[in-house]
Short mmCIF file of C-alpha atoms and ligand atoms in Angstrom, two decimals:
data_model
loop_
_atom_site.label_atom_id
_atom_site.label_comp_id
_atom_site.label_asym_id
_atom_site.label_seq_id
_atom_site.Cartn_x
_atom_site.Cartn_y
_atom_site.Cartn_z
CA MET A 1 0.00 0.00 0.00
CA LYS A 2 1.38 3.37 -1.05
CA ALA A 3 -0.24 6.39 0.57
CA LEU A 4 0.19 10.11 0.00
CA VAL A 5 -0.91 12.78 2.46
CA ALA A 6 -1.09 16.00 0.43
CA TYR A 7 -2.15 19.22 2.10
CA TYR A 8 -2.52 22.93 1.64
CA SER A 9 -2.27 25.14 4.72
CA GLU A 10 -1.95 28.88 5.23
CA THR A 11 -1.79 29.26 9.01
CA GLY A 12 -0.67 25.75 9.97
CA ASN A 13 -3.94 24.16 11.16
CA THR A 14 -4.37 21.80 8.21
CA GLU A 15 -0.67 21.00 8.21
CA LYS A 16 -0.92 19.83 11.85
CA LEU A 17 -3.90 17.64 10.96
CA ALA A 18 -1.99 16.26 7.96
CA ARG A 19 0.94 15.33 10.22
CA ALA A 20 -1.37 13.53 12.64
CA ILE A 21 -2.92 11.58 9.77
CA TYR A 22 0.51 10.71 8.40
CA GLU A 23 1.64 9.48 11.83
CA GLY A 24 -1.57 7.56 12.31
CA ILE A 25 -1.43 5.42 9.19
CA GLU A 26 0.63 2.32 8.63
CA ALA A 27 1.47 1.73 5.01
CA ALA A 28 4.41 0.04 3.28
CA LYS A 29 5.19 3.43 1.77
CA LYS A 30 3.83 6.73 2.96
CA GLU A 31 4.65 10.29 2.04
CA ILE A 32 3.53 13.68 3.26
CA LEU A 33 3.85 16.73 1.03
CA PRO A 34 2.36 20.19 0.64
CA ILE A 35 0.37 20.08 -2.61
CA ASN A 36 2.79 22.38 -4.37
CA GLY A 37 5.52 19.84 -3.65
CA VAL A 38 3.70 16.93 -5.28
CA LYS A 39 5.48 16.23 -8.55
CA ASN A 40 3.54 13.17 -9.64
CA VAL A 41 0.10 12.10 -8.45
CA GLU A 42 0.27 8.68 -10.06
CA GLY A 43 1.07 5.36 -8.42
CA TYR A 44 -0.63 5.87 -5.06
CA ASP A 45 -3.22 3.46 -3.66
CA ILE A 46 -4.75 6.30 -1.69
CA ILE A 47 -4.31 10.06 -1.65
CA PHE A 48 -5.41 11.97 1.43
CA CYS A 49 -6.03 15.57 0.37
CA GLY A 50 -6.31 18.22 3.06
CA PHE A 51 -7.31 21.87 2.85
CA PRO A 52 -8.64 24.80 4.87
CA ILE A 53 -12.16 25.78 3.95
CA GLN A 54 -12.14 29.26 2.46
CA SER A 55 -15.28 31.19 1.51
CA HIS A 56 -17.38 27.99 1.90
CA SER A 57 -15.18 26.42 -0.72
CA LEU A 58 -11.68 25.22 -1.52
CA PRO A 59 -8.57 27.34 -2.05
CA VAL A 60 -7.90 27.62 -5.80
CA LYS A 61 -4.60 25.73 -5.48
CA VAL A 62 -6.50 22.76 -4.07
CA GLU A 63 -9.01 22.88 -6.92
CA VAL A 64 -6.15 22.79 -9.42
CA PHE A 65 -4.54 19.89 -7.55
CA LEU A 66 -7.75 17.83 -7.43
CA LYS A 67 -8.35 18.41 -11.14
CA SER A 68 -4.86 17.06 -11.87
CA ILE A 69 -5.58 13.67 -10.28
CA PRO A 70 -6.34 10.94 -12.82
CA ALA A 71 -9.76 9.26 -12.88
CA GLY A 72 -10.08 6.12 -10.78
CA GLN A 73 -7.81 7.32 -7.98
CA LYS A 74 -8.93 6.54 -4.42
CA LEU A 75 -9.16 9.70 -2.36
CA ALA A 76 -9.98 10.81 1.17
CA PHE A 77 -10.60 14.47 2.01
CA PHE A 78 -9.78 16.21 5.24
CA ALA A 79 -10.27 19.85 6.14
CA THR A 80 -10.07 22.39 8.92
CA HIS A 81 -12.60 25.18 9.15
CA GLY A 82 -13.60 27.93 11.53
CA SER A 83 -17.32 27.18 11.34
CA TYR A 84 -19.07 24.34 13.17
CA ARG A 85 -18.32 20.70 12.41
CA GLY A 86 -21.02 19.24 10.23
CA GLY A 87 -22.40 22.71 9.60
CA GLU A 88 -23.64 24.04 6.28
CA PHE A 89 -20.41 25.87 5.43
CA ALA A 90 -18.21 22.84 5.90
CA ILE A 91 -20.63 20.61 4.01
CA GLN A 92 -20.71 22.98 1.04
CA ALA A 93 -16.95 22.78 0.68
CA PHE A 94 -16.88 18.98 0.84
CA HIS A 95 -19.66 18.86 -1.77
CA TYR A 96 -17.61 21.06 -4.01
CA ALA A 97 -14.54 18.83 -3.57
CA LEU A 98 -16.73 15.86 -4.55
CA SER A 99 -18.00 17.66 -7.64
CA LEU A 100 -14.40 18.10 -8.79
CA THR A 101 -13.66 14.39 -8.52
CA PRO A 102 -16.63 12.66 -10.21
CA LYS A 103 -14.56 9.85 -11.73
CA HIS A 104 -12.64 9.05 -8.58
CA THR A 105 -13.43 6.89 -5.58
CA VAL A 106 -13.86 9.18 -2.62
CA LEU A 107 -13.62 6.90 0.41
CA GLY A 108 -14.62 9.48 2.99
CA SER A 109 -14.05 12.87 4.52
CA PHE A 110 -13.02 14.29 7.88
CA GLY A 111 -13.44 17.84 9.05
CA CYS A 112 -12.55 19.57 12.28
CA ARG A 113 -12.36 23.12 13.44
CA GLY A 114 -9.31 25.32 13.04
CA ARG A 115 -8.56 28.50 14.89
CA VAL A 116 -8.99 31.71 12.93
CA ILE A 117 -6.84 34.62 14.08
CA LYS A 118 -8.85 37.34 15.79
CA SER A 119 -7.82 40.16 13.46
CA ARG A 120 -9.13 38.08 10.57
CA ILE A 121 -12.46 37.44 12.26
CA ASP A 122 -12.84 41.11 13.11
CA ALA A 123 -12.18 42.08 9.48
CA LEU A 124 -14.68 39.53 8.17
CA MET A 125 -17.47 40.60 10.49
CA ASP A 126 -18.06 43.63 8.30
CA GLN A 127 -18.46 41.58 5.12
CA ALA A 128 -21.98 40.24 4.64
CA GLU A 129 -20.90 37.09 2.79
CA HIS A 130 -18.46 36.08 5.55
CA ARG A 131 -20.31 37.20 8.65
CA ALA A 132 -22.18 33.93 9.34
CA TRP A 133 -19.12 31.70 9.46
CA ALA A 134 -17.02 34.37 11.16
CA ILE A 135 -19.52 34.40 14.06
CA GLU A 136 -19.23 30.61 14.34
CA ALA A 137 -15.44 30.81 14.07
CA GLN A 138 -15.15 32.70 17.35
CA SER A 139 -15.42 29.41 19.22
CA ALA A 140 -12.82 27.55 17.14
CA ASN A 141 -9.93 28.67 19.34
CA GLY A 142 -7.71 25.86 20.53
CA HIS A 143 -8.44 23.71 17.47
CA PRO A 144 -7.22 21.52 16.05
CA ASN A 145 -6.37 19.91 19.39
CA GLU A 146 -5.21 16.49 20.62
CA ALA A 147 -8.73 15.08 20.52
CA ASP A 148 -9.09 16.21 16.89
CA PHE A 149 -5.76 14.57 16.02
CA GLU A 150 -6.75 11.29 17.66
CA GLU A 151 -10.07 11.26 15.86
CA ALA A 152 -8.35 12.04 12.56
CA LYS A 153 -5.96 9.12 13.08
CA VAL A 154 -8.80 6.68 13.69
CA TRP A 155 -10.57 8.02 10.60
CA ALA A 156 -7.40 7.76 8.48
CA ARG A 157 -6.86 4.13 9.49
CA ALA A 158 -10.43 3.36 8.49
CA MET A 159 -9.82 5.01 5.10
CA LEU A 160 -6.72 2.89 4.59
CA ALA A 161 -8.64 -0.28 5.47
CA LYS A 162 -11.31 0.74 2.97
CA ALA A 163 -8.68 1.33 0.29
CA TYR A 164 -7.37 -2.22 0.87
CA ARG A 165 -10.86 -3.67 0.37
CA HIS A 166 -11.70 -1.70 -2.80
C1 FMN B 1 -9.65 33.88 3.54
C2 FMN B 1 -10.25 32.90 4.52
C3 FMN B 1 -11.54 32.44 4.28
C4 FMN B 1 -12.10 31.51 5.17
N1 FMN B 1 -13.36 31.06 4.90
C5 FMN B 1 -13.93 30.16 5.76
C6 FMN B 1 -15.24 29.67 5.52
O1 FMN B 1 -15.92 30.02 4.54
N2 FMN B 1 -15.77 28.80 6.39
C7 FMN B 1 -15.07 28.37 7.48
O2 FMN B 1 -15.60 27.56 8.24
N3 FMN B 1 -13.82 28.81 7.75
C8 FMN B 1 -13.24 29.68 6.91
N4 FMN B 1 -11.96 30.13 7.16
C9 FMN B 1 -11.22 29.64 8.34
C10 FMN B 1 -10.21 28.56 7.98
O3 FMN B 1 -10.83 27.52 7.25
C11 FMN B 1 -9.61 27.94 9.24
O4 FMN B 1 -9.01 28.92 10.06
C12 FMN B 1 -8.58 26.87 8.89
O5 FMN B 1 -8.32 26.07 10.01
C13 FMN B 1 -7.27 27.46 8.37
O6 FMN B 1 -6.43 26.40 8.02
P1 FMN B 1 -4.87 26.59 7.75
O7 FMN B 1 -4.26 27.05 9.04
O8 FMN B 1 -4.41 25.24 7.36
O9 FMN B 1 -4.72 27.59 6.66
C14 FMN B 1 -11.37 31.06 6.31
C15 FMN B 1 -10.08 31.55 6.52
C16 FMN B 1 -9.52 32.46 5.67
C17 FMN B 1 -8.13 32.96 5.94
#
């Protein structure tokens, strides 16, 4: 089993989650790389792709990366976001990621909250399109935390087991 953990992270939250996932999986070969460091997406049994949710969606670099992955690839998405887990904003972004990978096997997704710096929240409060998630994001401080990392590891092992079965 050859696994890649590819991530995009601006303030470090998603990178921390990526490292936990990488530590948590046992595979004959495993690699962890920021998406701009991935030279070749071929030859992996599973690609974990991680991103911060931005504007209810994916950062453009992540869109470009997902579109570069050949059809048939097994994928698992993970994300950090300021808004609530399982909330509408997080769900929208995962839906969008799915819409970009219609010919792939998406084995599952994991999302947890990620701290948003206060100056950022304050700036967003004045923008109508961001206000709703910025209000939710005020309680994301301290995340991702150890409990998030443990949960992500359990999830990642389940994704790997699923990839073996497929
Ligand atoms: C420009 C920008 C837009 C964001 N938009 C959203 C959003 O729509 N919904 C949300 O839940 N969080 C949003 N966030 C919060 C980030 O998803 C969250 O802080 C995440 O953990 C950052 O991950 P990173 O440290 O890996 O970059 C936004 C953050 C930034 C900087």
